[in-house]
Short mmCIF file of C-alpha atoms and ligand atoms in Angstrom, two decimals:
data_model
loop_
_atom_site.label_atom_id
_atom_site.label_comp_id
_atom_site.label_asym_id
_atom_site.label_seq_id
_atom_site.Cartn_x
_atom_site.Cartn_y
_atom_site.Cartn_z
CA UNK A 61 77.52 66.62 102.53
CA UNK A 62 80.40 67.87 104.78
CA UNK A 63 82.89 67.80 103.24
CA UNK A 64 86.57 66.21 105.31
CA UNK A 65 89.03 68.43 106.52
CA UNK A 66 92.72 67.76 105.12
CA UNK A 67 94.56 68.64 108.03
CA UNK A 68 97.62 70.50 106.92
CA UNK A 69 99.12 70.01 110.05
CA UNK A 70 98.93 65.79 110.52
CA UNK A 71 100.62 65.63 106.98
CA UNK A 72 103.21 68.52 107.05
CA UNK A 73 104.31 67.27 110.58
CA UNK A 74 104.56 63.44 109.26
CA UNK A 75 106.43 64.66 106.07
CA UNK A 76 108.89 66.79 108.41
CA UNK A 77 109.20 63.65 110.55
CA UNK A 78 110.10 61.51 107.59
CA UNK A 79 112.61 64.10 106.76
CA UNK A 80 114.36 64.64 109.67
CA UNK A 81 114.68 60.66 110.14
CA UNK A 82 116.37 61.07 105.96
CA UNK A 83 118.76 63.45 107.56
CA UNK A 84 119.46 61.56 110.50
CA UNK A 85 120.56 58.53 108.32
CA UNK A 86 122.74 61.09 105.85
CA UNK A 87 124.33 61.92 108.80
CA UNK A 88 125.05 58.97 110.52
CA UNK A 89 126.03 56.90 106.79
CA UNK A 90 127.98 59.81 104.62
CA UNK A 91 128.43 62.34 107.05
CA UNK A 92 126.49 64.69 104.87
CA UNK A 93 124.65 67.37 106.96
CA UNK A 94 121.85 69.65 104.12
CA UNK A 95 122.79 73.07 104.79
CA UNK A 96 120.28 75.85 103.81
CA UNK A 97 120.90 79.29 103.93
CA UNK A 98 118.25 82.10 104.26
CA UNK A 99 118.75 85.45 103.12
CA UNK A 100 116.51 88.40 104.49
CA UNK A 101 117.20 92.20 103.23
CA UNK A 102 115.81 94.70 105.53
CA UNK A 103 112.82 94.58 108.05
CA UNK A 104 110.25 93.79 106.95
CA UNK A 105 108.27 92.62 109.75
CA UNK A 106 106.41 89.56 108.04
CA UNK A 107 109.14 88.25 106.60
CA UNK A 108 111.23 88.60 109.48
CA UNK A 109 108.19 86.14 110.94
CA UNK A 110 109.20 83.52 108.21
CA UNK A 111 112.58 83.29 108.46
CA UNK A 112 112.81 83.09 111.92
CA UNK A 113 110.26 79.66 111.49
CA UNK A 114 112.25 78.35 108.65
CA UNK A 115 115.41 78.56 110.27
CA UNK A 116 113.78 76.49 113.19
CA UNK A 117 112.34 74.09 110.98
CA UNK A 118 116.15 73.59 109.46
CA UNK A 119 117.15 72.92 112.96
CA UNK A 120 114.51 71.06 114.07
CA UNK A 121 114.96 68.49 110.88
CA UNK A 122 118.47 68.17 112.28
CA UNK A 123 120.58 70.27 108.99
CA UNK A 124 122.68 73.75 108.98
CA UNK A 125 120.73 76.99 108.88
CA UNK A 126 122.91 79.73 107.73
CA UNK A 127 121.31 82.68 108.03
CA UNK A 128 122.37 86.19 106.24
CA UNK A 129 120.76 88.91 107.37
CA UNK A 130 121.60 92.07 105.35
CA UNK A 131 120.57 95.70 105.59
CA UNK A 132 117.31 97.54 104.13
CA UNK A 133 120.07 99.49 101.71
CA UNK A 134 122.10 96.75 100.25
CA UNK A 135 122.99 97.14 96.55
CA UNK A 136 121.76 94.52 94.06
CA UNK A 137 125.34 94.04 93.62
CA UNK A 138 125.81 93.33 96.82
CA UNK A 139 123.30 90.84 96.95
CA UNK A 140 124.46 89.06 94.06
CA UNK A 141 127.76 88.91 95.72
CA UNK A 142 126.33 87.35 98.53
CA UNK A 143 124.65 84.69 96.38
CA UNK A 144 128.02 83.61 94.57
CA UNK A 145 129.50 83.04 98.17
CA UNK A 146 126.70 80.68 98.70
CA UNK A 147 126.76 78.98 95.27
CA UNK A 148 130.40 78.41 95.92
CA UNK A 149 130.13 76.76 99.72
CA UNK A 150 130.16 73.04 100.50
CA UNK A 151 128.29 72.99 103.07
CA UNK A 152 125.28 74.89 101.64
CA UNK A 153 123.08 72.83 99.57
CA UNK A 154 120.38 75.00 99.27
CA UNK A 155 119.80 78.91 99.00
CA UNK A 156 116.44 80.74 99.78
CA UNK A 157 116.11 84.67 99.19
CA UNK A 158 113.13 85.69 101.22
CA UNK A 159 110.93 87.92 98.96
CA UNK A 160 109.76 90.70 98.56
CA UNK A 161 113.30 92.72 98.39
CA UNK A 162 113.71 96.23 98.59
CA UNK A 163 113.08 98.29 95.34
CA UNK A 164 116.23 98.99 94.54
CA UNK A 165 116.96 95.24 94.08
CA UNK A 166 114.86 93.19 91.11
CA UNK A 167 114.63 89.90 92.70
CA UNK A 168 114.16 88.14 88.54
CA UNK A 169 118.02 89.53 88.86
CA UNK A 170 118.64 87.80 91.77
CA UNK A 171 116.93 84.58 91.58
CA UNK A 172 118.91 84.33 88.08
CA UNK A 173 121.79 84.12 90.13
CA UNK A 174 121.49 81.39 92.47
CA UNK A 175 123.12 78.20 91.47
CA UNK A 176 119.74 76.66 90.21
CA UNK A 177 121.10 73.18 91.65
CA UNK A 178 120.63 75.13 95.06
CA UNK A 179 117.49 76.54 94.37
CA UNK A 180 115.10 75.46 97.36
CA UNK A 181 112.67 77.71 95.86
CA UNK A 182 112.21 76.80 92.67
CA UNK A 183 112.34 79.83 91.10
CA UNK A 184 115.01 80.23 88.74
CA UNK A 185 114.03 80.11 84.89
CA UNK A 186 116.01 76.82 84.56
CA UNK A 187 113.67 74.24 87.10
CA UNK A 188 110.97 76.34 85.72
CA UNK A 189 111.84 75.43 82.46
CA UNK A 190 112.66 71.98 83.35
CA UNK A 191 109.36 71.51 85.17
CA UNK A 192 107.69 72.69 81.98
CA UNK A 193 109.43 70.43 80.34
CA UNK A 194 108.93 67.25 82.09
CA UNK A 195 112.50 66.86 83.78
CA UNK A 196 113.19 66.66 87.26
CA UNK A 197 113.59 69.85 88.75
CA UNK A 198 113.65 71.65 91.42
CA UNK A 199 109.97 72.71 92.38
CA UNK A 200 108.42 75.97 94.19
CA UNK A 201 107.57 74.41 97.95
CA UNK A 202 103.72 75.80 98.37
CA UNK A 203 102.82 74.19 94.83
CA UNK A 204 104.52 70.95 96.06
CA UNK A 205 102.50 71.73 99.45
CA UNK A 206 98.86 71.50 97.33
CA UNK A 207 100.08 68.55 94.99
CA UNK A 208 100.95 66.55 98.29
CA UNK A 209 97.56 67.32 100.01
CA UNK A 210 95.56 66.38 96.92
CA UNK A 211 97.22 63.51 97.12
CA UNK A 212 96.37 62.66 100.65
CA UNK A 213 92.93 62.43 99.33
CA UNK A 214 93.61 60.75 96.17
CA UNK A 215 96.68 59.05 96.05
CA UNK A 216 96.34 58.87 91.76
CA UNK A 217 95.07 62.33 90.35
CA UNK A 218 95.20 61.15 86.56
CA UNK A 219 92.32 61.99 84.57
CA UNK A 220 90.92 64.51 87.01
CA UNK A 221 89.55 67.78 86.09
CA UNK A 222 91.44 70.39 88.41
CA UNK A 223 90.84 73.84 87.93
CA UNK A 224 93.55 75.86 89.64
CA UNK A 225 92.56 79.83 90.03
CA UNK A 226 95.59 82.09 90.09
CA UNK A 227 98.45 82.18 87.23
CA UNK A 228 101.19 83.45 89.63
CA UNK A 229 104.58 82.04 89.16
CA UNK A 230 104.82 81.47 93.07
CA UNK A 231 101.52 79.43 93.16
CA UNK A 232 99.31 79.06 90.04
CA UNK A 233 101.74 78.28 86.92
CA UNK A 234 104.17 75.89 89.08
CA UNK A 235 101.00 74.10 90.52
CA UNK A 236 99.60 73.64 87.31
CA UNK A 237 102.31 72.04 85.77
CA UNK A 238 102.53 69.66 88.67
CA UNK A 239 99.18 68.76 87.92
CA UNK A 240 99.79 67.99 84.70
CA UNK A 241 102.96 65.86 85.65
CA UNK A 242 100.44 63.50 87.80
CA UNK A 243 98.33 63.65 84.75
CA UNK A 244 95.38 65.86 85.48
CA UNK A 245 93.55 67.56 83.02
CA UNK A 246 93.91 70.90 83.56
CA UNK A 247 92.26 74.57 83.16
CA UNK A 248 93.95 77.90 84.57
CA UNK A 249 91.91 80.70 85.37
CA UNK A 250 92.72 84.23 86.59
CA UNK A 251 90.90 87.90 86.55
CA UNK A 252 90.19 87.95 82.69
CA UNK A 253 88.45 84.29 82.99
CA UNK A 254 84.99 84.23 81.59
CA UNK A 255 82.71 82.83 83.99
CA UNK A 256 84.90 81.52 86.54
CA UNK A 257 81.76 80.07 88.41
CA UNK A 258 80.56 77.79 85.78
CA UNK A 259 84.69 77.02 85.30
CA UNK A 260 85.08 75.85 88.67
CA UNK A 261 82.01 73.60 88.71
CA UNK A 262 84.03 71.40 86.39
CA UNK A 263 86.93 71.05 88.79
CA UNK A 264 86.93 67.49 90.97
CA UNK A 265 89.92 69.47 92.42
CA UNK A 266 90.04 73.14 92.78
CA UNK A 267 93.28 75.00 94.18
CA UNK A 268 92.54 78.41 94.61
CA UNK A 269 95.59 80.94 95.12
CA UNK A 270 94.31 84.13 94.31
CA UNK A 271 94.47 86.26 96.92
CA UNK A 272 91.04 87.79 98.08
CA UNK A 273 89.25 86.95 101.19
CA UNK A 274 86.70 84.19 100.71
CA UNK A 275 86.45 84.66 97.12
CA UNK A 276 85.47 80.82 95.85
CA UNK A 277 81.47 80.38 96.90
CA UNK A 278 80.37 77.20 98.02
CA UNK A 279 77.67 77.18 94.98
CA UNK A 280 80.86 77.23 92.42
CA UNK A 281 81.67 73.65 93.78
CA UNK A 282 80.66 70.23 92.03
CA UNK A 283 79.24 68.61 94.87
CA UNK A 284 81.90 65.81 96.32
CA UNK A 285 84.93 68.18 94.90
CA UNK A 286 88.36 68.18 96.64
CA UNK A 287 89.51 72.15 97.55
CA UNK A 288 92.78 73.25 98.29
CA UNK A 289 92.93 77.11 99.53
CA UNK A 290 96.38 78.19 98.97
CA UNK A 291 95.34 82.26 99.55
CA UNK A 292 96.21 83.81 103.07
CA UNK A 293 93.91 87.15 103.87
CA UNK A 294 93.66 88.89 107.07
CA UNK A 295 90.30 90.61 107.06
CA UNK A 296 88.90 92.56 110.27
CA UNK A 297 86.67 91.44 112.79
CA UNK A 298 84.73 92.65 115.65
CA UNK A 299 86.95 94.27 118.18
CA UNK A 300 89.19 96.03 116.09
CA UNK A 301 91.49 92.38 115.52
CA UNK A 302 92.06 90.74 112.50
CA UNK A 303 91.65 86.70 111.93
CA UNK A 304 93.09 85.08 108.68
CA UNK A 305 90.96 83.57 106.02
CA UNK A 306 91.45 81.89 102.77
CA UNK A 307 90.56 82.21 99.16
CA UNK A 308 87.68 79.94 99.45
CA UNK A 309 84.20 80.69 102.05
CA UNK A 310 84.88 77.77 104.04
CA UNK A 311 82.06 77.45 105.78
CA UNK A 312 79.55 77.28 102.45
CA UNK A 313 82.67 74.99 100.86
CA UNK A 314 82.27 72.45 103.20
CA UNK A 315 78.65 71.60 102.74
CA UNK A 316 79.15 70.90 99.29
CA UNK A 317 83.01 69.66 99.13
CA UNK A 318 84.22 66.47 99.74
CA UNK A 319 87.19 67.17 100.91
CA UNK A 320 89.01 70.54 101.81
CA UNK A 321 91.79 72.22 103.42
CA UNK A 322 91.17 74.63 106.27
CA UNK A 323 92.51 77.81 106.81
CA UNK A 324 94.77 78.36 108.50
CA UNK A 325 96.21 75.08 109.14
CA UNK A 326 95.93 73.98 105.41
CA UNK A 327 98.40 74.60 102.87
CA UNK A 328 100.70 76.66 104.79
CA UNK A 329 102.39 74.55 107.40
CA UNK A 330 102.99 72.44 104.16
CA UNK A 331 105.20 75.08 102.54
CA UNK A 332 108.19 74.69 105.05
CA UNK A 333 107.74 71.30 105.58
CA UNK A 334 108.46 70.89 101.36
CA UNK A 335 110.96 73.69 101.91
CA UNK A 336 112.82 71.21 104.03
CA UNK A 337 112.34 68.29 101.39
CA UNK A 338 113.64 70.09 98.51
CA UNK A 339 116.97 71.18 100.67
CA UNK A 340 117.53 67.19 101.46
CA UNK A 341 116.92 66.17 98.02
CA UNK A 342 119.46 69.25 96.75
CA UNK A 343 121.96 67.98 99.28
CA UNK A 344 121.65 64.45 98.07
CA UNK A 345 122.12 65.58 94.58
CA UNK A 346 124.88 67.39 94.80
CA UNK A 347 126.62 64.98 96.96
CA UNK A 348 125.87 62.31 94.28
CA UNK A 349 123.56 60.02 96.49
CA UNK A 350 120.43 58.76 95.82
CA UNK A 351 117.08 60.69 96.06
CA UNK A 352 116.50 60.28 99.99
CA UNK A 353 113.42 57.43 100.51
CA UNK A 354 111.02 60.30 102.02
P1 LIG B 699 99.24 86.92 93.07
O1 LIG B 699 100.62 86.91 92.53
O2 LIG B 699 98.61 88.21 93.49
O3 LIG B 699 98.29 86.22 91.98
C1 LIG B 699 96.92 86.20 92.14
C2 LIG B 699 96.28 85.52 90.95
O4 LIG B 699 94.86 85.53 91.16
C3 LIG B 699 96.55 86.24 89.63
O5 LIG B 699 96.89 85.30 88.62
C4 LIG B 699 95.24 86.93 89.33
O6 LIG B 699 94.91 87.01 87.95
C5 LIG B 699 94.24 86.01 89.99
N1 LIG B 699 93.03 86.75 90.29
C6 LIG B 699 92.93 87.93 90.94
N2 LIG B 699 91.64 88.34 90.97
C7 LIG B 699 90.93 87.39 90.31
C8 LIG B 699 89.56 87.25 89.99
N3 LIG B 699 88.67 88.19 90.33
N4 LIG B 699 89.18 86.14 89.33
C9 LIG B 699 90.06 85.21 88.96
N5 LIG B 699 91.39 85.30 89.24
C10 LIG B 699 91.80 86.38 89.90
O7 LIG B 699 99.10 85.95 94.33
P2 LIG B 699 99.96 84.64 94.77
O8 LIG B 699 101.33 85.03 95.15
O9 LIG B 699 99.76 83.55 93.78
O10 LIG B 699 99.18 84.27 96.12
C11 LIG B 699 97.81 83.92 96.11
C12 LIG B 699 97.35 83.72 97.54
O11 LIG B 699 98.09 82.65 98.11
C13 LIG B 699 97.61 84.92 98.46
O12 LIG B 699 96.55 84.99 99.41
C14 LIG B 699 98.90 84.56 99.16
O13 LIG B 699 99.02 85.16 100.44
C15 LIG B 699 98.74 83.07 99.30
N6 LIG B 699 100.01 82.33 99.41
C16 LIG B 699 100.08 81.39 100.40
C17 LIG B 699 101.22 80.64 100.54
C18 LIG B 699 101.28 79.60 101.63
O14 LIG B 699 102.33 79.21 102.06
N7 LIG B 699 100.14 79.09 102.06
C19 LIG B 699 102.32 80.84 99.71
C20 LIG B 699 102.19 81.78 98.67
C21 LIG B 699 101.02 82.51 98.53
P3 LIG B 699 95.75 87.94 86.91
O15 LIG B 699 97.00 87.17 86.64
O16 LIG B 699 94.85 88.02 85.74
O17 LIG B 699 96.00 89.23 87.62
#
């Protein structure tokens, strides 16, 4: 079997499309423009990278993109203050602190402080408590990402046996309780897991997000499964470049899958796409309109 490709890119760039049209509408019937505003401490290279492509997604779908850009030796208390002048402005619906911050900053500090109505991100203790819970919440973007994919392939995943490896509370937690919200049955795995192998050959839907190049073998897969590769690894190759790879071997995957994401071109143009979602649906909430038909 070879297994189908679920291009990242067809369904992130129809979901974007269906979300800038949303906007369009807000704008034209309320005169509601979503306003998100990224924050970025220091330099970091990469994450300068993402911000810059978030903030032209933003524009691109049509809403605000209020960028803060703050020095490598802002204060934690600085930061926060930063955050409360966000929480407290109109026109910003939604609030994104790009991670990781400098050390003298603990982001749980920060995250605690966003208004968690603004929380594009999905990461403050109340939506992850809500999610846990079964209320609507505000949910992490790349989990979102994987949950939409999956369902590209099947548009019901109730009584499916998805194995997600990876308990982090950007990817593996948040995805698996999504999961069990489309009623999945579901199994977690991480590094003390006994015999992940024989684990995964249950799944008819694997997400892998754990981080290490080409990790998942093809022979771990029940023939006809559906993979979603959440990791991102650059690993060296010939020439002294580097080419990014995911979580899963691909190439053995796909003779035994039924359906997977590639690499890149998978789960990651999803994240800003769902990024975008989340900051229409916070500016619809807070402006006490209904969820936007996306
Ligand atoms: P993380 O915080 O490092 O978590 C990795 C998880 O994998 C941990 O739960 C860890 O288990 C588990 N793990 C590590 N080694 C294992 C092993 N040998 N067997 C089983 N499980 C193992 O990583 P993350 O933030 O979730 O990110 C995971 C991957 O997704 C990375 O490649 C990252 O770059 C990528 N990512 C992509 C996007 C996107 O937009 N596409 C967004 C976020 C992350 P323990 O808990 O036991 O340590």
């Amino acid at each position: 079997m070879i297994a189908r490709i679920i291009d990242g890119k067809t369904v992130s760039a129809d979901l974007r499309g269906k979300v800038t049209d949303a906007v369009h509408r807000l704008r034209r019937d309320r005169g509601v423009v979503p306003g998100i505003a990224v924050v970025l401490v220091g330099e970091n290279p990469a994450s300068q990278v993402y911000v810059r492509n978030k903030s032209k997604a933003v524009a691109e779908a049509g809403m605000h993109a209020f960028d803060r850009k703050l020095p490598a030796s802002t204060s934690e208390a600085e930061l926060c203050a930063v955050i409360a002048a966000l929480n407290a402005d109109e026109t910003v619906n939604g609030i994104l602190v790009q991670l990781p911050l400098p050390k003298q900053i603990d982001p749980h500090n920060i995250i605690a402080v966003i208004d968690p109505a603004k929380d594009v991100d999905g990461f403050h203790p109340l939506n992850v408590g809500r999610l846990a819970i079964g209320l609507p919440a505000m949910v992490p973007c790349t989990p979102l990402g994987c949950i939409l994919l999956a369902k590209s392939v099947h548009p019901s995943l109730a009584g499916m046996e998805a194995v997600v490896v990876g308990r982090s509370n950007i990817v593996g937690k948040p995805v698996a309780q999504l999961l069990l919200a489309e009623n999945a049955t579901v199994t977690i795995c991480h590094s003390k897991t006994r015999d992940l192998p024989e684990v995964c050959r249950r799944a008819d839907l694997l997400i892998a997000a754990i981080g290490k190049p080409e990790f998942v073998r093809g022979h771990w897969l029940k023939p006809g499964a559906t993979v979603i590769d959440v990791g991102i690894n650059r690993v060296p190759r010939e020439g002294g470049k580097t080419r990014i790879v995911g979580d899963v071997a691909f190439a053995e995957a796909r003779e035994v899958a039924g359906a997977i994401t590639p690499v890149p071109g998978g789960v990651g143009p999803m994240t800003i796409a769902c990024l975008l979602l989340n900051t229409l649906r916070a500016a619809c909430i807070q402006k006490g309109l209904p969820a936007p038909n996306v």
